[in-house]
Amino acid sequence: MLGSFIAHTLNGLYWGSILFLITAGLSIVLGILGVLNLAHGELYALGAYLGITVFGLLMGLVVIPETIAQYILFGGIILLGILIAAAILIPLASIIEVVLFRPIYDRAEEYQLLLTFGLLLILHDGIKLFWGEGSVSSSAPYSGLNRIPTTELVGFSYPSYNIFVIISGFILFVSLLWFFDNTKQGLIIRALAIDREMATAIGIDTKKMFTVVFAFGAFLAGMGGAMAAPPITANLGMGIEPLILAFVIIVIGGVGSIKGTYIAAIMVGLLSRWATWLYPPVELVIPFLLMLIVLLIKPQGLFSSWGELS
């Protein structure tokens, strides 16, 4: 019983960490640009496909790890592959923001929804064009990293790859908090979220910052996709469920709140995996019940928009 509880709790932390990576980018874009990007799930899927391709190239450069030095090298190669896959989305997202999004910021929300839905279909067909309609996978990073003992050191067997994702998600969460609290660029982005007109009046290049923010959001989505790819097979419909859950997490945590996004993502991940363990029929309902409760008690979310400011 205790072993099952620990395993499903770790599964929940793993799934919550993946959801945080996806949702953080969507929440930042929504909080600052004011655009509800329906294509964000396809950016996540594109990150997964790119990750599998990049892993396929990099795995030929390293051997299956057997020693401590090889463990470190193998982990570094996987991290490099994830960052490369996510970074490929930066120029693509920058072009999308400049060409497609910039002309419609002042239009009604209906135009934004139609545009992002059209972009979703374009990205979907683009993935089909490059990788085909079938599923693709690359299990070498998952099996290779699992050879590194982590929980085995304390007498418990659990995939080391999942531990790697949980730790990476938490490090990214802390890094984002630090970035928005202590760096000039982070403070500029927060100023844009609080008062766009005032930020423009004091000389901030709004257009440039919007492009940076959208590209950063796509980078986080791609990072989530590349991290999620090794244990699973990437397929054309893989972006739908995370996109829906990302909207739920934003409502629970508060728009634009990094702290709220992380806490809500972990809550959704834990409750989903505990439900899978204890009573599977309610697995899909649990996140929406949590959202409903939060909406009734605190409609603005657990943390208000950019709640870290307080």
Coordinates of C-alpha atoms in Angstrom, one line a residue:
M1 CA 0.0 0.0 0.0
L2 CA 2.7 2.5 1.0
G3 CA 4.8 1.5 -2.1
S4 CA 1.8 2.1 -4.4
F5 CA 1.1 5.5 -2.7
I6 CA 4.7 6.6 -3.2
A7 CA 4.8 5.4 -6.8
H8 CA 1.5 7.1 -7.8
T9 CA 2.6 10.3 -5.9
L10 CA 5.8 10.3 -8.0
N11 CA 3.7 9.7 -11.1
G12 CA 1.6 12.7 -10.2
L13 CA 4.6 14.9 -9.6
Y14 CA 6.0 13.7 -13.0
W15 CA 2.7 14.5 -14.9
G16 CA 2.3 17.8 -13.0
S17 CA 5.8 18.8 -14.0
I18 CA 5.1 18.2 -17.6
L19 CA 1.8 20.1 -17.3
F20 CA 3.6 23.0 -15.7
L21 CA 6.0 23.3 -18.6
I22 CA 3.1 23.4 -21.1
T23 CA 0.9 25.7 -19.0
A24 CA 3.6 28.2 -18.0
G25 CA 4.2 29.3 -21.6
L26 CA 0.4 29.5 -22.3
S27 CA -0.3 31.5 -19.1
I28 CA 2.6 34.0 -19.7
V29 CA 1.4 34.6 -23.3
L30 CA -2.3 35.0 -22.1
G31 CA -1.3 37.2 -19.2
I32 CA 0.9 39.6 -21.2
L33 CA -0.3 39.4 -24.9
G34 CA -3.9 38.8 -23.9
V35 CA -4.2 36.1 -26.6
L36 CA -5.7 32.7 -25.8
N37 CA -3.5 30.6 -28.0
L38 CA -5.4 27.4 -29.1
A39 CA -2.4 26.3 -31.0
H40 CA -0.3 26.0 -27.9
G41 CA -1.0 22.2 -27.7
E42 CA 0.4 21.7 -31.2
L43 CA 3.6 23.6 -30.2
Y44 CA 3.9 21.0 -27.4
A45 CA 3.3 18.2 -29.9
L46 CA 5.8 19.7 -32.3
G47 CA 8.4 19.8 -29.4
A48 CA 7.8 16.1 -28.9
Y49 CA 8.4 15.3 -32.5
L50 CA 11.4 17.5 -32.7
G51 CA 12.7 15.9 -29.5
I52 CA 12.4 12.4 -30.9
T53 CA 14.3 13.5 -34.0
V54 CA 17.1 15.2 -32.1
F55 CA 17.4 12.3 -29.6
G56 CA 17.7 10.0 -32.6
L57 CA 20.7 12.0 -33.9
L58 CA 22.4 12.5 -30.4
M59 CA 22.0 8.9 -29.2
G60 CA 24.4 7.7 -31.8
L61 CA 27.1 9.8 -30.3
V62 CA 27.0 8.3 -26.8
V63 CA 27.3 4.7 -25.4
I64 CA 24.8 3.2 -22.9
P65 CA 26.0 4.5 -19.5
E66 CA 27.8 2.2 -17.2
T67 CA 30.0 4.4 -15.1
I68 CA 29.4 7.6 -13.1
A69 CA 31.2 9.7 -15.8
Q70 CA 29.0 8.1 -18.5
Y71 CA 25.9 8.7 -16.4
I72 CA 26.7 12.4 -16.2
L73 CA 27.5 12.6 -19.9
F74 CA 24.3 10.7 -20.9
G75 CA 22.2 13.0 -18.7
G76 CA 23.9 16.1 -20.2
I77 CA 23.2 14.8 -23.7
I78 CA 19.5 14.3 -23.0
L79 CA 19.2 17.8 -21.5
L80 CA 21.0 19.2 -24.6
G81 CA 18.6 17.4 -26.9
I82 CA 15.6 18.8 -25.0
L83 CA 17.0 22.3 -25.2
I84 CA 17.8 22.0 -28.9
A85 CA 14.3 20.7 -29.7
A86 CA 12.7 23.6 -27.8
A87 CA 15.1 26.2 -29.2
I88 CA 14.1 25.2 -32.8
L89 CA 10.6 26.6 -32.0
I90 CA 12.0 30.1 -31.1
P91 CA 12.4 31.4 -34.7
L92 CA 9.2 29.7 -35.8
A93 CA 7.3 31.3 -33.0
S94 CA 8.9 34.7 -33.6
I95 CA 7.7 34.6 -37.3
I96 CA 4.2 33.5 -36.2
E97 CA 4.0 36.4 -33.7
V98 CA 5.2 39.1 -36.2
V99 CA 3.3 37.9 -39.2
L100 CA 0.0 36.5 -37.7
F101 CA -0.5 37.8 -34.2
R102 CA 0.8 41.4 -34.3
P103 CA -1.9 42.6 -36.7
I104 CA -4.8 41.3 -34.6
Y105 CA -3.9 42.5 -31.0
D106 CA -6.5 45.3 -31.2
R107 CA -9.2 43.1 -32.8
A108 CA -12.0 41.4 -31.0
E109 CA -11.3 38.1 -29.2
E110 CA -13.2 36.2 -31.9
Y111 CA -10.5 37.0 -34.4
Q112 CA -7.8 35.8 -32.1
L113 CA -9.6 32.5 -31.5
L114 CA -10.2 31.9 -35.2
L115 CA -6.6 32.7 -36.0
T116 CA -5.1 30.4 -33.3
F117 CA -7.5 27.6 -34.3
G118 CA -6.4 28.0 -37.9
L119 CA -2.8 28.0 -36.7
L120 CA -3.5 24.8 -34.8
L121 CA -4.7 23.1 -38.0
I122 CA -1.6 24.4 -39.9
L123 CA 0.8 23.1 -37.3
H124 CA -1.1 19.8 -37.2
D125 CA -0.8 19.3 -41.0
G126 CA 2.8 20.5 -40.8
I127 CA 3.6 17.7 -38.4
K128 CA 1.8 15.2 -40.6
L129 CA 3.8 16.4 -43.6
F130 CA 7.2 16.0 -42.0
W131 CA 6.7 12.9 -39.8
G132 CA 3.7 11.2 -41.4
E133 CA 0.4 10.0 -39.9
G134 CA 1.9 7.2 -37.8
S135 CA 3.3 7.4 -34.3
V136 CA 7.0 7.9 -33.7
S137 CA 9.1 7.2 -30.7
S138 CA 12.6 7.2 -29.3
S139 CA 12.9 5.1 -26.1
A140 CA 16.8 5.2 -25.9
P141 CA 16.9 8.3 -23.6
Y142 CA 14.3 6.8 -21.3
S143 CA 15.9 3.3 -21.0
G144 CA 19.4 4.8 -20.8
L145 CA 18.6 7.3 -18.1
N146 CA 16.7 4.6 -16.1
R147 CA 20.0 2.7 -15.8
I148 CA 21.2 5.5 -13.4
P149 CA 20.3 4.5 -9.9
T150 CA 18.3 7.2 -8.0
T151 CA 15.4 5.8 -5.8
E152 CA 17.2 2.5 -5.8
L153 CA 19.7 4.1 -3.4
V154 CA 16.9 4.3 -0.8
G155 CA 15.5 0.8 -1.5
F156 CA 12.7 1.8 -3.9
S157 CA 12.5 1.1 -7.6
Y158 CA 11.2 4.0 -9.8
P159 CA 12.2 5.3 -13.3
S160 CA 15.1 7.7 -13.0
Y161 CA 13.9 9.5 -16.1
N162 CA 10.7 10.6 -14.2
I163 CA 12.9 11.8 -11.3
F164 CA 14.9 13.8 -13.8
V165 CA 11.7 15.4 -15.2
I166 CA 10.4 16.2 -11.7
I167 CA 13.7 17.9 -10.6
S168 CA 14.0 19.7 -14.0
G169 CA 10.4 21.1 -13.6
F170 CA 11.1 22.4 -10.1
I171 CA 14.4 24.0 -11.1
L172 CA 12.6 25.7 -14.0
F173 CA 9.9 26.9 -11.7
V174 CA 12.4 28.5 -9.3
S175 CA 14.4 29.9 -12.2
L176 CA 11.2 31.6 -13.6
L177 CA 10.4 33.1 -10.3
W178 CA 14.0 34.4 -10.0
F179 CA 13.9 35.7 -13.6
F180 CA 10.7 37.7 -13.1
D181 CA 11.8 39.0 -9.7
N182 CA 15.4 39.9 -10.3
T183 CA 16.3 40.5 -13.9
K184 CA 15.7 43.6 -15.9
Q185 CA 14.0 41.7 -18.7
G186 CA 11.7 40.0 -16.2
L187 CA 10.7 43.3 -14.6
I188 CA 10.0 44.7 -18.0
I189 CA 7.7 41.8 -18.9
R190 CA 5.9 42.3 -15.6
A191 CA 5.5 46.0 -16.3
L192 CA 3.9 45.1 -19.6
A193 CA 1.5 42.8 -17.8
I194 CA 0.5 45.4 -15.2
D195 CA 0.2 48.5 -17.4
R196 CA 1.0 48.2 -21.1
E197 CA 0.4 51.9 -21.9
M198 CA 2.6 53.1 -19.0
A199 CA 5.4 50.6 -20.1
T200 CA 5.2 52.0 -23.6
A201 CA 5.3 55.6 -22.3
I202 CA 8.6 55.0 -20.5
G203 CA 10.2 53.7 -23.6
I204 CA 9.8 49.9 -23.5
D205 CA 9.7 48.5 -27.0
T206 CA 6.4 46.7 -26.7
K207 CA 6.5 45.0 -30.1
K208 CA 9.9 43.5 -29.5
M209 CA 8.9 42.3 -26.0
F210 CA 5.7 40.7 -27.3
T211 CA 7.8 38.7 -29.8
V212 CA 10.2 37.6 -27.1
V213 CA 7.3 36.6 -24.8
F214 CA 5.5 34.6 -27.5
A215 CA 8.8 32.9 -28.5
F216 CA 9.5 32.1 -24.8
G217 CA 6.1 30.6 -24.4
A218 CA 6.6 28.4 -27.4
F219 CA 10.1 27.4 -26.1
L220 CA 8.5 26.2 -22.8
A221 CA 5.8 24.2 -24.7
G222 CA 8.5 22.6 -26.9
M223 CA 10.5 21.8 -23.8
G224 CA 7.5 20.1 -22.2
G225 CA 6.9 18.1 -25.4
A226 CA 10.6 17.0 -25.7
M227 CA 10.7 16.0 -22.1
A228 CA 7.4 14.0 -22.4
A229 CA 8.5 12.2 -25.6
P230 CA 10.9 9.5 -24.5
P231 CA 8.5 7.4 -22.4
I232 CA 5.7 7.6 -24.9
T233 CA 5.0 7.5 -28.7
A234 CA 4.3 10.9 -30.3
N235 CA 1.1 11.0 -32.3
L236 CA -1.0 13.6 -34.1
G237 CA -3.6 14.0 -31.4
M238 CA -1.2 14.3 -28.4
G239 CA -1.6 18.0 -28.0
I240 CA -5.3 18.1 -27.3
E241 CA -5.5 16.7 -23.7
P242 CA -2.6 18.8 -22.3
L243 CA -4.1 21.9 -23.9
I244 CA -7.4 21.3 -22.2
L245 CA -5.7 20.6 -18.9
A246 CA -3.6 23.7 -19.4
F247 CA -6.7 25.9 -19.5
V248 CA -8.0 24.2 -16.3
I249 CA -4.6 24.9 -14.6
I250 CA -4.7 28.5 -15.6
V251 CA -8.1 29.0 -14.1
I252 CA -7.1 27.2 -10.9
G253 CA -3.7 29.0 -10.5
G254 CA -4.6 32.4 -11.9
V255 CA -3.7 33.9 -15.3
G256 CA 0.0 34.8 -15.6
S257 CA 1.0 33.6 -12.1
I258 CA 4.1 31.3 -12.3
K259 CA 3.6 30.3 -8.6
G260 CA -0.1 29.6 -9.2
T261 CA 0.6 27.7 -12.4
Y262 CA 3.1 25.4 -10.7
I263 CA 1.0 24.7 -7.7
A264 CA -2.1 24.1 -9.8
A265 CA -0.2 21.8 -12.2
I266 CA 1.1 19.7 -9.4
M267 CA -2.3 19.5 -7.8
V268 CA -3.9 18.4 -11.1
G269 CA -1.1 15.9 -11.7
L270 CA -1.3 14.4 -8.2
L271 CA -5.1 14.2 -8.1
S272 CA -5.2 12.6 -11.6
R273 CA -2.7 9.9 -10.7
W274 CA -4.3 9.2 -7.3
A275 CA -7.7 8.8 -9.0
T276 CA -6.1 6.4 -11.5
W277 CA -4.9 4.3 -8.6
L278 CA -8.0 4.5 -6.4
Y279 CA -10.9 4.9 -8.7
P280 CA -10.1 5.2 -12.4
P281 CA -13.5 6.3 -13.7
V282 CA -13.1 9.8 -12.1
E283 CA -9.6 10.4 -13.4
L284 CA -10.8 12.7 -16.2
V285 CA -13.3 14.5 -14.0
I286 CA -11.0 15.3 -11.0
P287 CA -9.3 18.4 -12.6
F288 CA -12.6 19.9 -13.6
L289 CA -14.1 19.3 -10.1
L290 CA -11.1 21.1 -8.7
M291 CA -11.5 23.9 -11.1
L292 CA -15.2 24.2 -10.2
I293 CA -14.4 24.4 -6.5
V294 CA -11.8 27.1 -7.0
L295 CA -14.2 29.1 -9.2
L296 CA -16.8 29.0 -6.5
I297 CA -14.5 30.0 -3.7
K298 CA -11.9 32.2 -5.5
P299 CA -13.0 33.1 -9.1
Q300 CA -9.7 34.9 -9.9
G301 CA -7.7 31.7 -9.2
L302 CA -5.5 30.7 -6.2
F303 CA -3.2 33.5 -7.1
S304 CA -4.4 36.6 -8.8
S305 CA -2.8 37.8 -12.1
W306 CA 0.9 38.0 -11.6
G307 CA 0.3 37.3 -7.9
E308 CA 4.0 37.1 -7.2
L309 CA 4.0 40.9 -7.2
S310 CA 2.3 41.0 -3.8

